[in-house]
Tab-separated table of N, CA and C in Angstrom:
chain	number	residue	atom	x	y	z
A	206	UNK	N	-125.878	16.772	58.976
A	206	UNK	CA	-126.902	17.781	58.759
A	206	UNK	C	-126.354	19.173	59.074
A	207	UNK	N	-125.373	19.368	59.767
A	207	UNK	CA	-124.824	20.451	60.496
A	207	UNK	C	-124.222	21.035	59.351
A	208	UNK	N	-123.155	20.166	58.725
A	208	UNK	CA	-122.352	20.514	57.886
A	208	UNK	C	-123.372	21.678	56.765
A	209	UNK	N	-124.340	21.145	56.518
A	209	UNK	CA	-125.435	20.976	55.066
A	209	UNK	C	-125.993	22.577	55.569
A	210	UNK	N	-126.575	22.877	56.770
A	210	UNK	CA	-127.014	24.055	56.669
A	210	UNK	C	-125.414	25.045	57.431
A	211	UNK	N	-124.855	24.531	57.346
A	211	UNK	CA	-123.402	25.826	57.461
A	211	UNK	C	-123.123	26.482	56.139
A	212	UNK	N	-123.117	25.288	54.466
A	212	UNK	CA	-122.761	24.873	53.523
A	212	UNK	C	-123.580	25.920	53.118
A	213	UNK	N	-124.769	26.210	53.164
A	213	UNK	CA	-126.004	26.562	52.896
A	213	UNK	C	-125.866	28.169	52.480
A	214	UNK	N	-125.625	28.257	54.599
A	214	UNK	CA	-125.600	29.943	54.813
A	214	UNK	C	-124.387	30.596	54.161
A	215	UNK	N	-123.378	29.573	53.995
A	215	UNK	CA	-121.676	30.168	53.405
A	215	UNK	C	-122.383	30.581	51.818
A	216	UNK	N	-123.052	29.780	51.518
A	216	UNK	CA	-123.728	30.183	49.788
A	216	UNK	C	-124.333	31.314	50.076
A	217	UNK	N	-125.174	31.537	50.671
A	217	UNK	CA	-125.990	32.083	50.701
A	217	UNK	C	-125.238	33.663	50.886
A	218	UNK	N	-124.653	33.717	51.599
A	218	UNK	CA	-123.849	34.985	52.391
A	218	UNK	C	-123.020	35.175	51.204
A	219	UNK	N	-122.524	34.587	50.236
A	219	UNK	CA	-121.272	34.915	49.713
A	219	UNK	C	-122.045	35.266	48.334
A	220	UNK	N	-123.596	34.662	47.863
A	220	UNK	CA	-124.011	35.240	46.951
A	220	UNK	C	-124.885	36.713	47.084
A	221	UNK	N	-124.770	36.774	48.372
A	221	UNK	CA	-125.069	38.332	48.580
A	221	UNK	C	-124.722	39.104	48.889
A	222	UNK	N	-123.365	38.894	49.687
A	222	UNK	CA	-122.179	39.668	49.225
A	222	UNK	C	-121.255	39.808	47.559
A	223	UNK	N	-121.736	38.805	46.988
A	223	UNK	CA	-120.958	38.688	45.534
A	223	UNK	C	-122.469	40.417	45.081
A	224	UNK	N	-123.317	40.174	44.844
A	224	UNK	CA	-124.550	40.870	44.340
A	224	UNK	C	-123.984	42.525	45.272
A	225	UNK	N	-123.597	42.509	46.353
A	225	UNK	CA	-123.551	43.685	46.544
A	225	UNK	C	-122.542	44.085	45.998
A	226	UNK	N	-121.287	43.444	45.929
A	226	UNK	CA	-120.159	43.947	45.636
A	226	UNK	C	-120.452	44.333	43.865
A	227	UNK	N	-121.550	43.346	43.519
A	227	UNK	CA	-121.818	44.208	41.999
A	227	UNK	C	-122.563	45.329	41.789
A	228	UNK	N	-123.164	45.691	42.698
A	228	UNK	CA	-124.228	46.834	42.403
A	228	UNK	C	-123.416	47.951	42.948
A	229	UNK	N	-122.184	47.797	43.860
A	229	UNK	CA	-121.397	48.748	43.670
A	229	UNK	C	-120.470	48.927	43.011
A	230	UNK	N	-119.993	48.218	42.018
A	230	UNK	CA	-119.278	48.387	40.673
A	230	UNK	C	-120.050	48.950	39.775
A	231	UNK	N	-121.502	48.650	39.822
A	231	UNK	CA	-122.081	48.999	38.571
A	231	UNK	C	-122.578	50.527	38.815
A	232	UNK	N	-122.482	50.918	40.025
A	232	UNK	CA	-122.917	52.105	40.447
A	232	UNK	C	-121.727	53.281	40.262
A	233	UNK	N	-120.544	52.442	40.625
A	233	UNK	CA	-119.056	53.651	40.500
A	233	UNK	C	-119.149	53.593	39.035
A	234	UNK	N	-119.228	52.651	38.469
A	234	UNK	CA	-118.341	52.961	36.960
A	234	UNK	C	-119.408	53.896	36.307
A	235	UNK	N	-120.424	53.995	36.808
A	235	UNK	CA	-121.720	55.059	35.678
A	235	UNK	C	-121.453	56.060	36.790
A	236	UNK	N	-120.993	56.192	37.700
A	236	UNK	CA	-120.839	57.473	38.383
A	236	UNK	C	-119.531	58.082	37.289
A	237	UNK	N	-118.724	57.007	36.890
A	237	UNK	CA	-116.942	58.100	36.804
A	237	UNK	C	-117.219	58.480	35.469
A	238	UNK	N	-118.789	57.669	34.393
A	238	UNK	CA	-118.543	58.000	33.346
A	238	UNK	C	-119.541	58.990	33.614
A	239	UNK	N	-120.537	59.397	34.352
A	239	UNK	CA	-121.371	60.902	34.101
A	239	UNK	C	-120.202	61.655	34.677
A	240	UNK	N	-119.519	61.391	36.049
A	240	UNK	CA	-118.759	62.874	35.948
A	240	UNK	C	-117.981	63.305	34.750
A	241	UNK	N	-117.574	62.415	33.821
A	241	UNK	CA	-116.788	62.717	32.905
A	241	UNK	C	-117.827	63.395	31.841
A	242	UNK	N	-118.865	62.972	31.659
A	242	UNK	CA	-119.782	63.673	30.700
A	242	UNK	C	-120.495	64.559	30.871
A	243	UNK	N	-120.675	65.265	32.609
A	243	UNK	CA	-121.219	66.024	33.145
A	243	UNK	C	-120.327	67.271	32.711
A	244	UNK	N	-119.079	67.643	32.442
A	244	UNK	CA	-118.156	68.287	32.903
A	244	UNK	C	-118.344	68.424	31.001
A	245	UNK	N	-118.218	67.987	29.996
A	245	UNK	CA	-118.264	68.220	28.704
A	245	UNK	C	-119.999	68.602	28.502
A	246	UNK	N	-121.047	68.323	29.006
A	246	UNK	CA	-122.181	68.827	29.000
A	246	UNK	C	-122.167	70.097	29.752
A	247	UNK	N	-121.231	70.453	30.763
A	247	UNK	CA	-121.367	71.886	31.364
A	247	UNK	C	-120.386	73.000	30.322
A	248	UNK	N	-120.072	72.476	29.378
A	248	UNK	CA	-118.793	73.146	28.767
A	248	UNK	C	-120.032	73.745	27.735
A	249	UNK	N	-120.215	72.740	26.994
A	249	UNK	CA	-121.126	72.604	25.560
A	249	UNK	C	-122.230	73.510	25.971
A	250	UNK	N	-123.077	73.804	27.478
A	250	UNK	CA	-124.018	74.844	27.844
A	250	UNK	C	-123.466	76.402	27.894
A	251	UNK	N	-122.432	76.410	28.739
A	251	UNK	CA	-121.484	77.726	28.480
A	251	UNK	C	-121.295	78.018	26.765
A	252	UNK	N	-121.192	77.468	25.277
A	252	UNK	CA	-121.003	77.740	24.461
A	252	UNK	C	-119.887	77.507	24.014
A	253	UNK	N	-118.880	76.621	24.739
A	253	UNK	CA	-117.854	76.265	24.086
A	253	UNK	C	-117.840	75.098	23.547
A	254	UNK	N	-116.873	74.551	22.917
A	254	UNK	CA	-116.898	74.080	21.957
A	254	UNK	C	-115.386	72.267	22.452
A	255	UNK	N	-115.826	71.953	23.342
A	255	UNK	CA	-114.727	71.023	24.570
A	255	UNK	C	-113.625	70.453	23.412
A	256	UNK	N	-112.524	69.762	23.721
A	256	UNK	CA	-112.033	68.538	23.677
A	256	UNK	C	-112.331	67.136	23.040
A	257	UNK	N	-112.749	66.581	22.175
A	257	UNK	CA	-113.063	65.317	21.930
A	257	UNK	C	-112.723	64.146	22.906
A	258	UNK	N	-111.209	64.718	23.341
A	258	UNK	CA	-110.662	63.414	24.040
A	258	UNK	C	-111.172	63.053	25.128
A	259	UNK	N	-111.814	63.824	25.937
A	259	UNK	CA	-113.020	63.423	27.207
A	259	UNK	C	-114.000	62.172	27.021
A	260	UNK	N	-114.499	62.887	26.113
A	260	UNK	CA	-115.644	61.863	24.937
A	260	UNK	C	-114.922	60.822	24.760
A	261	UNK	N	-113.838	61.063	24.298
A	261	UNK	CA	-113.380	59.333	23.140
A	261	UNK	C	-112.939	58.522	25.029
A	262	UNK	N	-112.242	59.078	25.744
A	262	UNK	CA	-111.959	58.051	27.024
A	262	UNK	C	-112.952	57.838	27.297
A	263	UNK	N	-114.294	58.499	27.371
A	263	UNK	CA	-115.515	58.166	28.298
A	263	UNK	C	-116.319	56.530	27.210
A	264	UNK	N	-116.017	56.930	26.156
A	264	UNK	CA	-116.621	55.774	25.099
A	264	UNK	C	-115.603	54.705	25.382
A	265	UNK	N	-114.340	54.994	25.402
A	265	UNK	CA	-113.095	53.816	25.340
A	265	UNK	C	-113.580	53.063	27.197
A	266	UNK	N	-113.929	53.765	27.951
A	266	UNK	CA	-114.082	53.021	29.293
A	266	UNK	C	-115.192	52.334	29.265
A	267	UNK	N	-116.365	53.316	28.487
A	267	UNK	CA	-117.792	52.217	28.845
A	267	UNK	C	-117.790	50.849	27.550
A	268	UNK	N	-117.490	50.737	26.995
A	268	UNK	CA	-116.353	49.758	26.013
A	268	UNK	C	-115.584	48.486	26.516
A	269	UNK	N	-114.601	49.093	27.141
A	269	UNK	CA	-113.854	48.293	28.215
A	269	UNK	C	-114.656	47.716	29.706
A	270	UNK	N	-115.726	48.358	30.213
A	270	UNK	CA	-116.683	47.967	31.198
A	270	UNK	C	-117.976	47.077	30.395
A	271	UNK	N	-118.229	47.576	29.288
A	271	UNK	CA	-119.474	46.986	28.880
A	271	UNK	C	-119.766	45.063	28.777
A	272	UNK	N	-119.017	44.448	29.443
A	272	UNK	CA	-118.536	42.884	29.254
A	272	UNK	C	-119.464	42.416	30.660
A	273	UNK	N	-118.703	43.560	31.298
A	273	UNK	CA	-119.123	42.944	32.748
A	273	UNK	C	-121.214	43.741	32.946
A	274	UNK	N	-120.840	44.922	32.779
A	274	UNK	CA	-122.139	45.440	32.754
A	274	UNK	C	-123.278	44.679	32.111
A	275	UNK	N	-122.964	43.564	30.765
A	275	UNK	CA	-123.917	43.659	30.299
A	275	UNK	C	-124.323	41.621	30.580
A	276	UNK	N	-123.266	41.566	31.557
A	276	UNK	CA	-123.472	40.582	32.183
A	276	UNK	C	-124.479	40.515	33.345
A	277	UNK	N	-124.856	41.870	33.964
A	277	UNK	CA	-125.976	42.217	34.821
A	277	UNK	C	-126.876	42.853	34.804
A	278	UNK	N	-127.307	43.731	33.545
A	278	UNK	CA	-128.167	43.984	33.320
A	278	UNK	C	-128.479	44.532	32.060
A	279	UNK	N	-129.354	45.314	31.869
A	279	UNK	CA	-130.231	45.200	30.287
A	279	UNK	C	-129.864	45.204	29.420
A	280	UNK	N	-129.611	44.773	28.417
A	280	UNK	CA	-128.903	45.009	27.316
A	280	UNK	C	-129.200	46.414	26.289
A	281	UNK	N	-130.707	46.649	26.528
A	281	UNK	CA	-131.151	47.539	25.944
A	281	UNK	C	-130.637	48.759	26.548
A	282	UNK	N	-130.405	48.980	27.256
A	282	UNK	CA	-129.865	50.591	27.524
A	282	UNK	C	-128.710	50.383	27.948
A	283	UNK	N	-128.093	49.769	27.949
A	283	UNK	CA	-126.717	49.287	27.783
A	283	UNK	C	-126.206	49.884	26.396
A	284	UNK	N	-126.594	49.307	25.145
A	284	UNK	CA	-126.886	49.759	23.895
A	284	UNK	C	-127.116	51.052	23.887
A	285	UNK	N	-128.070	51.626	24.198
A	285	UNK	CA	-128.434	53.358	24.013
A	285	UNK	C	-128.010	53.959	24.668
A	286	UNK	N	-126.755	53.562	25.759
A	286	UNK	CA	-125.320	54.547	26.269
A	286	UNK	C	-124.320	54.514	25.416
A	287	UNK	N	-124.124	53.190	24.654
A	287	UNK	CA	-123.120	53.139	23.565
A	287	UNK	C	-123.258	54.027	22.156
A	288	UNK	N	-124.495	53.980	22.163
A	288	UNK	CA	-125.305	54.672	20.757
A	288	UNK	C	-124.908	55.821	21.067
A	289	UNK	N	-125.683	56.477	22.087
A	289	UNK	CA	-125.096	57.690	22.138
A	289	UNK	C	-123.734	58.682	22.759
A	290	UNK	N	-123.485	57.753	22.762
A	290	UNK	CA	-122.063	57.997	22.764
A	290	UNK	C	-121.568	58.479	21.596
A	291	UNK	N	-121.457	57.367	20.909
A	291	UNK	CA	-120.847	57.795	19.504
A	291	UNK	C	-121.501	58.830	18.937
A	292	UNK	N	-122.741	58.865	19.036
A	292	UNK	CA	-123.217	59.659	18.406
A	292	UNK	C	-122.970	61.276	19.030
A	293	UNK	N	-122.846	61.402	20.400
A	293	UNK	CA	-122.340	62.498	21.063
A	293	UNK	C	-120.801	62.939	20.319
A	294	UNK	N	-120.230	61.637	19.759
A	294	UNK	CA	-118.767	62.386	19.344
A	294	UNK	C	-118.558	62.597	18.232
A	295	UNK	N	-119.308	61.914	17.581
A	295	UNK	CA	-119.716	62.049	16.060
A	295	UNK	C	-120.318	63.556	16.285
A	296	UNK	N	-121.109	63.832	16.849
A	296	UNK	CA	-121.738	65.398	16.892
A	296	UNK	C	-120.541	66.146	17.025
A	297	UNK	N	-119.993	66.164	18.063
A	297	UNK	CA	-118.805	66.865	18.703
A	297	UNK	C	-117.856	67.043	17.618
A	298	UNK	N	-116.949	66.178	16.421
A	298	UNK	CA	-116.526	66.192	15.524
A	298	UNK	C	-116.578	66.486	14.807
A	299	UNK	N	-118.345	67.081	14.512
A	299	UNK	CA	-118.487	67.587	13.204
A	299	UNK	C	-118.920	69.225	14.004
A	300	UNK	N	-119.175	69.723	14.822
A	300	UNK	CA	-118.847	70.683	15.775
A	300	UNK	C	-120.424	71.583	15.478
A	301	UNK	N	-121.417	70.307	16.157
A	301	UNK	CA	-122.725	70.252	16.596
A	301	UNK	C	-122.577	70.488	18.069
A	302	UNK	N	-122.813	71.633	18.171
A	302	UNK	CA	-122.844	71.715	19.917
A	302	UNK	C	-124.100	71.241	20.188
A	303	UNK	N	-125.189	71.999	19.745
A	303	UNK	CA	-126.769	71.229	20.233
A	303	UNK	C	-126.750	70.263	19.688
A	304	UNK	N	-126.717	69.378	19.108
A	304	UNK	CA	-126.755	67.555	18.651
A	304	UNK	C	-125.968	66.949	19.912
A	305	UNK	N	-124.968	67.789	19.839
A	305	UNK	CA	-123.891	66.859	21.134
A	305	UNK	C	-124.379	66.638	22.399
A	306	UNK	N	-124.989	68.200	22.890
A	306	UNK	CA	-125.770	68.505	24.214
A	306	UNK	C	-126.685	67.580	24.132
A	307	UNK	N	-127.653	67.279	23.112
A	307	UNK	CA	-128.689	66.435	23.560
A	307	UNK	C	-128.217	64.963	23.539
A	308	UNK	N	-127.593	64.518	22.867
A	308	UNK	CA	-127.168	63.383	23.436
A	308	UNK	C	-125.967	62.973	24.527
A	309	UNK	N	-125.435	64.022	24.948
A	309	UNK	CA	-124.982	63.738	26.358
A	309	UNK	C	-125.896	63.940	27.246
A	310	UNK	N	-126.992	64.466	27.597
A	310	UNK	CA	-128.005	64.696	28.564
A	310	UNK	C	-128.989	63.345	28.662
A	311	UNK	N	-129.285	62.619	26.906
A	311	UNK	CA	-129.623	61.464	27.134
A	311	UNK	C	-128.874	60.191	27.609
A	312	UNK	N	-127.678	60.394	27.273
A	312	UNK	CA	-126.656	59.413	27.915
A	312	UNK	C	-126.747	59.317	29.553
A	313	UNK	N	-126.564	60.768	29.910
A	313	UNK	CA	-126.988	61.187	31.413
A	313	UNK	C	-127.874	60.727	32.221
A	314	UNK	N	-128.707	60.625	31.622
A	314	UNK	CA	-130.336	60.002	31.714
A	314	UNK	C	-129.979	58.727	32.020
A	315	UNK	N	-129.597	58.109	31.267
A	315	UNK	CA	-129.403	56.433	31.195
A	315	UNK	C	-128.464	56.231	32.053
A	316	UNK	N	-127.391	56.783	32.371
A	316	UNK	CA	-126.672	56.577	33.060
A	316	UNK	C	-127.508	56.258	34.587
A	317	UNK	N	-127.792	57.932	34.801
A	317	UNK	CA	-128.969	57.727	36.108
A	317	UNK	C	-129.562	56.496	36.410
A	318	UNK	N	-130.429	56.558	35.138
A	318	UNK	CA	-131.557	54.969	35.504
A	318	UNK	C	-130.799	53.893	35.571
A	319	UNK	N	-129.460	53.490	35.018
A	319	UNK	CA	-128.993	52.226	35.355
A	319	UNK	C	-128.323	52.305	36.848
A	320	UNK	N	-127.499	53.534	37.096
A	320	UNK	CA	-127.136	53.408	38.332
A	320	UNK	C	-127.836	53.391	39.433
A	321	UNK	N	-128.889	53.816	39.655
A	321	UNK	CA	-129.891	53.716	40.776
A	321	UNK	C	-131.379	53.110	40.545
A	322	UNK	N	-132.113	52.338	39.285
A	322	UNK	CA	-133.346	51.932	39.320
A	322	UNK	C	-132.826	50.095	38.663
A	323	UNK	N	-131.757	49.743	38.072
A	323	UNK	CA	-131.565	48.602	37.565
A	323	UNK	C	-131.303	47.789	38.245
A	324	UNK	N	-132.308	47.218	39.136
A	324	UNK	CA	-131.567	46.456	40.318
A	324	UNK	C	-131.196	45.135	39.853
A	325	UNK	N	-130.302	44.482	40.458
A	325	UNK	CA	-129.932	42.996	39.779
A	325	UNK	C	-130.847	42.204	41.192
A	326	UNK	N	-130.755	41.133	39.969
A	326	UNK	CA	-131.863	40.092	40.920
A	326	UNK	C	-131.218	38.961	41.379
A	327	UNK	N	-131.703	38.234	42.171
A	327	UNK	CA	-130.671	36.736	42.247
A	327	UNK	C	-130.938	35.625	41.425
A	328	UNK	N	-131.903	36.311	40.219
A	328	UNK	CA	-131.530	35.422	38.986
A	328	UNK	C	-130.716	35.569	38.019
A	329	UNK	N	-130.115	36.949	38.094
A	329	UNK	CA	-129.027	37.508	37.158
A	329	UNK	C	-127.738	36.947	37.920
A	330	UNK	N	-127.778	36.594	39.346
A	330	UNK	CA	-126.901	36.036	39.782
A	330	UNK	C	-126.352	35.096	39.702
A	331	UNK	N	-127.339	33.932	39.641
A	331	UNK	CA	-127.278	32.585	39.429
A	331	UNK	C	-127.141	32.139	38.128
């Protein structure tokens, strides 16, 4: 019986340490991609006219993250960071500063709400 509730708490502890260690992955990686989009949204307000290549790494990372992300939470705005993404560089390319601005500010947005209101549950865990 001893064994059974040791067995128990080792689960137990390691699936809530596994859950924290995800909500702080999921929290850095939407942190490194707003600073990166924060910094091309402060450009595009000044009136200039940025870089693409900010944009295309910030799409190429949430891309390369989106496997694990969308293994924990919504799919739906998961999707409408990707959307607008492209669509932020698609703006940017065709050298839409206001098209671009507003969809990096909505990206921004989403970013926010997934990093601090998407909480994972211990059914997304299991």
């Amino acid at each position: 019986m001893r064994w059974r509730v040791l067995t128990a708490a080792v689960l137990l502890t390691g699936i809530l340490l596994g859950g924290l260690w995800c909500r702080a992955q999921v929290e850095e990686h939407c942190k490194t991609i707003d600073h990166m989009l924060a910094g091309l949204s402060a450009a595009l307000e000044q009136g200039t006219l940025p870089d693409s290549g900010t944009l295309d790494r910030a799409l190429l990372l949430w891309e390369e993250r989106l496997p694990f992300l969308s293994s924990l939470l919504d799919h739906e705005q998961l999707e409408q960071v990707g959307v607008g993404l492209s669509r932020a560089s698609g703006c940017l390319r065709a050298k839409d500063r206001s098209g671009c601005l507003e969809q990096l500010r909505a990206v921004l947005y989403l970013l926010d709400d997934i990093g601090e209101y998407d909480h994972i549950s211990l059914k997304t865990l299991l």
